[in-house]
mmCIF file of C-alpha atoms and ligand atoms in Angstrom:
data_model
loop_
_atom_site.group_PDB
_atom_site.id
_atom_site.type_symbol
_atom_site.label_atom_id
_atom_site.label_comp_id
_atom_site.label_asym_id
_atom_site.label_seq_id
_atom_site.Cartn_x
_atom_site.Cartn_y
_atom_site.Cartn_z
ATOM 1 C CA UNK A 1 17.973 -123.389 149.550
ATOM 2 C CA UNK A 2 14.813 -121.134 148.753
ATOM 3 C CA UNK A 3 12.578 -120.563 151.087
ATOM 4 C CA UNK A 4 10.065 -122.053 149.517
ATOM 5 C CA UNK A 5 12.208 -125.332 148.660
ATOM 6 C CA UNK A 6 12.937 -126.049 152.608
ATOM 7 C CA UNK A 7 9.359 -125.757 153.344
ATOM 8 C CA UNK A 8 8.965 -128.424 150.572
ATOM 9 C CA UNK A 9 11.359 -130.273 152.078
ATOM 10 C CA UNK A 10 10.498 -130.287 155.597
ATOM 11 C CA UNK A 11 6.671 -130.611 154.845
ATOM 12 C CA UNK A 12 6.739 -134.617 155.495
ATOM 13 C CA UNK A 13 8.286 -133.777 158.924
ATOM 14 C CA UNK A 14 6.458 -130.812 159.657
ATOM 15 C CA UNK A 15 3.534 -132.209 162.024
ATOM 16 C CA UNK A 16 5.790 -134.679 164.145
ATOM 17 C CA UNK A 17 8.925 -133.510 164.408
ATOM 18 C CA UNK A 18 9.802 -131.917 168.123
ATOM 19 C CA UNK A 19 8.870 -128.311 167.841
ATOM 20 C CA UNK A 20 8.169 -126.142 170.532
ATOM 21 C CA UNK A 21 7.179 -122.871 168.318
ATOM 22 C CA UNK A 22 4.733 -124.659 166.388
ATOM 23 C CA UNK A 23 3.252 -125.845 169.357
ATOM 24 C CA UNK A 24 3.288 -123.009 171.219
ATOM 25 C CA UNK A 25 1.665 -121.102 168.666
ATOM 26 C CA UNK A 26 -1.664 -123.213 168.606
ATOM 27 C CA UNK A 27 -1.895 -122.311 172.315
ATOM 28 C CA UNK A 28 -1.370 -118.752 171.398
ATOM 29 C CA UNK A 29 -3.451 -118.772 168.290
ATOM 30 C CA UNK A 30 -6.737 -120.358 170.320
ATOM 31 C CA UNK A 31 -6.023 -118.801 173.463
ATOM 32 C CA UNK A 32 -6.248 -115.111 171.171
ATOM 33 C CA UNK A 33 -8.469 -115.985 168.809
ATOM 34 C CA UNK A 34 -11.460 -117.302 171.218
ATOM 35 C CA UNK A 35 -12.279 -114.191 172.352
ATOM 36 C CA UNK A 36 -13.189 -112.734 169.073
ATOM 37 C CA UNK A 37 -16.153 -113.863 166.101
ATOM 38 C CA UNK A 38 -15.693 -114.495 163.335
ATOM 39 C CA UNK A 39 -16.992 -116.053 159.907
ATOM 40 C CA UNK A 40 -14.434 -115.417 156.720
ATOM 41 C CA UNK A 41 -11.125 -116.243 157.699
ATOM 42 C CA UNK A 42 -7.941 -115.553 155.211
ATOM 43 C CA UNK A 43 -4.888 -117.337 156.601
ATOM 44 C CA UNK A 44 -1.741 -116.722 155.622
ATOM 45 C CA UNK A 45 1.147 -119.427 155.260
ATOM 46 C CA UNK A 46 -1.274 -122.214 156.119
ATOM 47 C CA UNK A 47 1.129 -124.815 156.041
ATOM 48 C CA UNK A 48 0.177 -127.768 156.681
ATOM 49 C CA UNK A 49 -3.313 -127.009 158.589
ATOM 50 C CA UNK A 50 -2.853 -127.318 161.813
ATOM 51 C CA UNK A 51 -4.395 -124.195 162.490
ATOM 52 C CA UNK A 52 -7.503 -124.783 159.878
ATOM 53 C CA UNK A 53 -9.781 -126.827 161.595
ATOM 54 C CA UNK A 54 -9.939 -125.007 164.187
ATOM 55 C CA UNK A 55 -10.351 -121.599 162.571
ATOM 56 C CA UNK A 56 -12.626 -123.402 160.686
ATOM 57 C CA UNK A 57 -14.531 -124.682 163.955
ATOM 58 C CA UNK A 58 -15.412 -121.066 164.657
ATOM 59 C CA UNK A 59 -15.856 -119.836 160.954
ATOM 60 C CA UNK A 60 -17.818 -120.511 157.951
ATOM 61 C CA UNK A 61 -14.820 -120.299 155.606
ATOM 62 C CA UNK A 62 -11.823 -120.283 155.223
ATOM 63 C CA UNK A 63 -8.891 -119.946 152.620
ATOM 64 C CA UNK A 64 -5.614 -120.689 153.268
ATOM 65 C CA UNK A 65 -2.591 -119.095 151.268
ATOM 66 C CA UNK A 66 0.815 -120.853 151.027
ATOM 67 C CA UNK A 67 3.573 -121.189 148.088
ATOM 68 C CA UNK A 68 4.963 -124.612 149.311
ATOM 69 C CA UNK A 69 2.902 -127.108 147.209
ATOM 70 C CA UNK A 70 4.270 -130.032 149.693
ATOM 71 C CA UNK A 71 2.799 -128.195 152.848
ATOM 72 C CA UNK A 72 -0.470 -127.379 151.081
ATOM 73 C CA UNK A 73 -0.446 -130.875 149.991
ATOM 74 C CA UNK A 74 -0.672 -132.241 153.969
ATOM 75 C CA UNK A 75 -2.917 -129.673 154.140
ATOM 76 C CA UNK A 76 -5.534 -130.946 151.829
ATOM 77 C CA UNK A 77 -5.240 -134.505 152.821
ATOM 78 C CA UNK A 78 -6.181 -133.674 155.903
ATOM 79 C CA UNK A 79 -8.966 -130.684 155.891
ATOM 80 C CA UNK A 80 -11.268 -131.931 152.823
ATOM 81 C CA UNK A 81 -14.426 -129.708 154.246
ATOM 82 C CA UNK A 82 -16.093 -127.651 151.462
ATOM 83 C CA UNK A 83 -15.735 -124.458 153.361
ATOM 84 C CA UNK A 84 -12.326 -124.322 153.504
ATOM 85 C CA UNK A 85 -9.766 -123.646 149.905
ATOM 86 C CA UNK A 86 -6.011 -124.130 150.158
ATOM 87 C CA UNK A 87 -4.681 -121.799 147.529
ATOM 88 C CA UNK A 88 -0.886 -121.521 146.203
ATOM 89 C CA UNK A 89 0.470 -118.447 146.863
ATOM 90 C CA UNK A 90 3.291 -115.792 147.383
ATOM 91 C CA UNK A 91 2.290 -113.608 149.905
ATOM 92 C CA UNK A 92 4.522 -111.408 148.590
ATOM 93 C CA UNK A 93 2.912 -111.011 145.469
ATOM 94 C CA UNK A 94 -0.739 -109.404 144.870
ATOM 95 C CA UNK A 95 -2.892 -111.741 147.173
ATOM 96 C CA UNK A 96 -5.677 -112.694 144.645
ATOM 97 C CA UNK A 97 -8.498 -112.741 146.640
ATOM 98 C CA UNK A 98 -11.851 -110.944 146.623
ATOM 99 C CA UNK A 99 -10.850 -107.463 148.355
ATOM 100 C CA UNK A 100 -12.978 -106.615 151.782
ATOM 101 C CA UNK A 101 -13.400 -110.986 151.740
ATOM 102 C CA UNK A 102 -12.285 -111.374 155.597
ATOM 103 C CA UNK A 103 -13.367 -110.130 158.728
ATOM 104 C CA UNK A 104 -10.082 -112.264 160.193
ATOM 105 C CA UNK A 105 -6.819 -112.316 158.680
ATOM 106 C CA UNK A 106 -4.231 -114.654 160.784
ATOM 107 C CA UNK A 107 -0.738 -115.257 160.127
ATOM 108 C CA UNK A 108 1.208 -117.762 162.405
ATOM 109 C CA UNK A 109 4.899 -118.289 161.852
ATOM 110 C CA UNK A 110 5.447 -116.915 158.408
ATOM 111 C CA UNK A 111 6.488 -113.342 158.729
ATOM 112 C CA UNK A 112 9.958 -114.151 159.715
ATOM 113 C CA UNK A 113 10.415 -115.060 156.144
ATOM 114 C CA UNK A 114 8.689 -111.636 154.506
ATOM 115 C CA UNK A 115 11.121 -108.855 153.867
ATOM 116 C CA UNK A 116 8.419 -106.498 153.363
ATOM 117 C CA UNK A 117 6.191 -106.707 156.114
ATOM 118 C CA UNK A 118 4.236 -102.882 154.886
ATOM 119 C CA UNK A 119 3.452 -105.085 151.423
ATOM 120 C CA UNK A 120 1.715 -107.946 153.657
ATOM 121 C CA UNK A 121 -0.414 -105.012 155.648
ATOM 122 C CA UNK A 122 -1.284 -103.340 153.171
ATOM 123 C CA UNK A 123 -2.586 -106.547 151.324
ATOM 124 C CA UNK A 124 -4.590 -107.328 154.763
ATOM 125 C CA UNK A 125 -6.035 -104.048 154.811
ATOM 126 C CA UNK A 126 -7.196 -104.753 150.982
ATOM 127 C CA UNK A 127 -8.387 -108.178 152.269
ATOM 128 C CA UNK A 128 -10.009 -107.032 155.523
ATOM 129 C CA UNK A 129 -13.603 -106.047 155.798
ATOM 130 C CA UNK A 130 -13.968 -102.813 157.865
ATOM 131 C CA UNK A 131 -13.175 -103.413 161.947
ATOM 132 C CA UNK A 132 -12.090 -106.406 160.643
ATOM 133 C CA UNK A 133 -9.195 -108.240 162.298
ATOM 134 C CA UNK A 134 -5.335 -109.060 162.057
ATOM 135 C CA UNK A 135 -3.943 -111.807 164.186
ATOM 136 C CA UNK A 136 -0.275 -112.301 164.030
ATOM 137 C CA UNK A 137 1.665 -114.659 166.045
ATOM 138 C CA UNK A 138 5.467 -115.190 165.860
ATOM 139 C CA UNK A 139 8.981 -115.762 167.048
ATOM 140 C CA UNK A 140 9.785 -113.577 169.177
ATOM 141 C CA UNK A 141 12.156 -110.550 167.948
ATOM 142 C CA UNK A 142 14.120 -111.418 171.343
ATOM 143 C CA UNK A 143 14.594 -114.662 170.273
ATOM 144 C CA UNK A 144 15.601 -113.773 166.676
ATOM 145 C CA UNK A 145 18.278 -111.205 168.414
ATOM 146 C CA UNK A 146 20.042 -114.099 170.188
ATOM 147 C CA UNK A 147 19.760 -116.334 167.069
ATOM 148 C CA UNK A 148 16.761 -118.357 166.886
ATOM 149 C CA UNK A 149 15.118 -119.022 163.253
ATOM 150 C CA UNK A 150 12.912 -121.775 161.699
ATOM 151 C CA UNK A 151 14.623 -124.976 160.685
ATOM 152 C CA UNK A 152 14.954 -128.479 160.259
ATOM 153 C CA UNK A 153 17.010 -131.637 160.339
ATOM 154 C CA UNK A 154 17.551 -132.700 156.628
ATOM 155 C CA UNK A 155 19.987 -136.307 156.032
ATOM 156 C CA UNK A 156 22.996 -133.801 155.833
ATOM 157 C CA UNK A 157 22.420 -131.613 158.666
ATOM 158 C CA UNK A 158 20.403 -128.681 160.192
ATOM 159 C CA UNK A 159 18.960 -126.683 157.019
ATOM 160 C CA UNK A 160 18.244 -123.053 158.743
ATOM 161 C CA UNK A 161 15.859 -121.104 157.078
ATOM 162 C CA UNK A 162 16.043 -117.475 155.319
ATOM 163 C CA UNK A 163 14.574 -114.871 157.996
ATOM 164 C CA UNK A 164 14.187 -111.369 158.193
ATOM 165 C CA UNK A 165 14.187 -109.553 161.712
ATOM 166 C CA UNK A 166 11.085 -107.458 162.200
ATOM 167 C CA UNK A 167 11.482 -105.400 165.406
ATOM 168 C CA UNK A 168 8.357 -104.731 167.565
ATOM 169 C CA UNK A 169 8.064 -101.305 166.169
ATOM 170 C CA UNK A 170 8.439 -102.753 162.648
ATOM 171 C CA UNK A 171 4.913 -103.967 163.455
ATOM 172 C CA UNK A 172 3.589 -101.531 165.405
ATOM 173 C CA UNK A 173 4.230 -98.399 162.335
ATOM 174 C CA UNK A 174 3.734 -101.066 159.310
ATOM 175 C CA UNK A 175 -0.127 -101.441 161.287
ATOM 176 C CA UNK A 176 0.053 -97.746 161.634
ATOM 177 C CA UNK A 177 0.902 -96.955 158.128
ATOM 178 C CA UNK A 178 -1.726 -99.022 157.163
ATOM 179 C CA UNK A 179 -4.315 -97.925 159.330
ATOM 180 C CA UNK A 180 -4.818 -100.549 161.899
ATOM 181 C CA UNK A 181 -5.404 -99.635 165.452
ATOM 182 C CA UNK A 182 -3.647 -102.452 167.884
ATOM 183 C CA UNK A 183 -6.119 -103.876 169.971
ATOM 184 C CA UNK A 184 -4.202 -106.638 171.961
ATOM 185 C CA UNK A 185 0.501 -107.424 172.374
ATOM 186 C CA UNK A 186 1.263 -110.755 174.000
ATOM 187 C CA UNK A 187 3.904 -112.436 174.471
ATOM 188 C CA UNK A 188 4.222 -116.081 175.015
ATOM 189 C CA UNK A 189 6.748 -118.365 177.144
ATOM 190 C CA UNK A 190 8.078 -121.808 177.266
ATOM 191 C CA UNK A 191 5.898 -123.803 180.485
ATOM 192 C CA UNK A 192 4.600 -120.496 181.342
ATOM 193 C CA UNK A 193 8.150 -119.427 182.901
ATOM 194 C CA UNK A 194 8.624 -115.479 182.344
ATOM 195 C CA UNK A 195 12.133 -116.018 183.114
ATOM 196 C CA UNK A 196 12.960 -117.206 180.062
ATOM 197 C CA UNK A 197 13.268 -114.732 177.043
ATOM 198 C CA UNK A 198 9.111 -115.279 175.663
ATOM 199 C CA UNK A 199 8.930 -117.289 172.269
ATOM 200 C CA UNK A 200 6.510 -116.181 170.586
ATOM 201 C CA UNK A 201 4.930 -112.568 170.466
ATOM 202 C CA UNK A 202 0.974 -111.950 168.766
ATOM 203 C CA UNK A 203 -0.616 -108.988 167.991
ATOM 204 C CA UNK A 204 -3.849 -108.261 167.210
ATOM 205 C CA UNK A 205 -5.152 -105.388 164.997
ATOM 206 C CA UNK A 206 -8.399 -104.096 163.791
ATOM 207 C CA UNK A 207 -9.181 -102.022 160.360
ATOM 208 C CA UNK A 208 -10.028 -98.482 161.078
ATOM 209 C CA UNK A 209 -13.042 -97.769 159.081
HETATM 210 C C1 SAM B 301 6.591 -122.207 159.981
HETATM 211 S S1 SAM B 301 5.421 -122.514 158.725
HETATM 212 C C2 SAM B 301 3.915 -122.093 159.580
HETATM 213 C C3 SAM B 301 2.741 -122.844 159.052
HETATM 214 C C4 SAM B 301 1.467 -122.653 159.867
HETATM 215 N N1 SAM B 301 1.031 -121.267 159.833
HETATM 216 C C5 SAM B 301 1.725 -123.094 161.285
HETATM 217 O O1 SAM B 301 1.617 -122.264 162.200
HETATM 218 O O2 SAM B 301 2.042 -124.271 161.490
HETATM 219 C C6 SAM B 301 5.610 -121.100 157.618
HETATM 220 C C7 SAM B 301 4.757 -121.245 156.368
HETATM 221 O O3 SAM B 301 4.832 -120.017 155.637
HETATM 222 C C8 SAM B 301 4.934 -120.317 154.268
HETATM 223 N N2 SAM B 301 5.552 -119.175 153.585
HETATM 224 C C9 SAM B 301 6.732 -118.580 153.871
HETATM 225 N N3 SAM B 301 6.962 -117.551 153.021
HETATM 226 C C10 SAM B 301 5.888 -117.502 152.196
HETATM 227 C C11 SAM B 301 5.531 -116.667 151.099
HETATM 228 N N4 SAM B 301 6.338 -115.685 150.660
HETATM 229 N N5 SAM B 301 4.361 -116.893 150.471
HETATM 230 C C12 SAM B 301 3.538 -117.913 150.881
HETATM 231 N N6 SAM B 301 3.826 -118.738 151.903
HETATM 232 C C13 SAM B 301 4.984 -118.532 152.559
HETATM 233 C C14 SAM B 301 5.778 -121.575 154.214
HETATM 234 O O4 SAM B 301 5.631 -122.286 153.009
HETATM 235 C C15 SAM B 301 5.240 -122.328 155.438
HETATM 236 O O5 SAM B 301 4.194 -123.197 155.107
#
């Protein structure tokens, strides 16, 4: 199944179902993205929201890109302020959006399925105002080493999503390549027990001028 097929497919399930990554993440997406301001947010595979609202607490817009129309669906049923536009998209396409639009571009969860990840900073460069910032948050390349990837119960089994291994050094010389300076490296654990190999990992980057 395409990537973008099992995201339509799991959409419905998406919010409820027992998922410690996606919950994880919000922790690690607020507990990041606190300290830093910001007012033009571009986030990338938005899902289903449940990261908008409260980007959208701190910012004065937002747009959300995504190419599964179920998960942008849940998405607009449930974020209908004016000041925020869920857009369909391929990320790995030409991201049409007003270039130097965002002084925050965040990306939670989705770069495990992007081949390419010089293509998406180099798009978030384009995107980026200058000193402006790039949040990522994912599973952690530990975790992918022993196995772990995004999936879902479907009525005939576990459906395991398409993912791409992207060392820490993939992002640390993509954000190089691309000019970004890393300001912050985090890495997040299951009931805050560092004996565990960490879930997640986030980054955060800032434009050079
Ligand atoms: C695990 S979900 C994460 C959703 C949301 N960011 C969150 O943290 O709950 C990954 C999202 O990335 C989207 N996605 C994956 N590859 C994509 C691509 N090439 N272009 C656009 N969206 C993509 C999927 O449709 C899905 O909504």
């Amino acid at each position: 199944m395409s990537i973008e097929k099992a995201y339509n497919a799991w959409a419905a399930q998406y919010d409820t179902n027992e998922n410690k990554t996606r919950d994880l993440d919000i922790k690690a997406t607020i507990d990041t993205l606190s300290k830093y301001k910001f007012k033009y947010v571009l986030e990338l595979g938005c899902g289903t929201g449940k990261n908008t609202g409260w980007l959208l607490s701190k910012a004065e817009q937002v747009i959300g890109l995504d190419f599964s129309q179920e998960m942008l669906n849940i998405a607009k049923e449930k974020i209908t302020d004016s000041n925020v536009q869920f857009k369909k998209a391929d990320l790995n396409k030409e991201w049409e959006i007003e270039n130097q639009f965002a002084d925050l571009v965040t990306s939670s969860l989705t770069l495990e399925h992007i081949d390419d990840l010089n293509h998406i900073f180099y798009q978030a460069h384009q995107k980026l105002m200058g000193n402006g910032i790039f949040f990522i948050s994912e599973l952690h390349p530990f975790k992918q080493y022993v196995g772990s990837k995004a999936k879902f119960e479907t009525e005939n089994g576990v459906e395991e999503l398409k993912v791409f291994i992207h060392h820490i050094s993939d992002y640390v010389d993509s954000a190089e390549h691309n000019d970004f300076e890393l300001l912050e490296i985090n890495e997040w654990f299951d009931d805050a027990s560092e004996k565990q190999i960490p879930r997640l990992i986030s980054f955060v980057f800032r434009k050079k001028n």
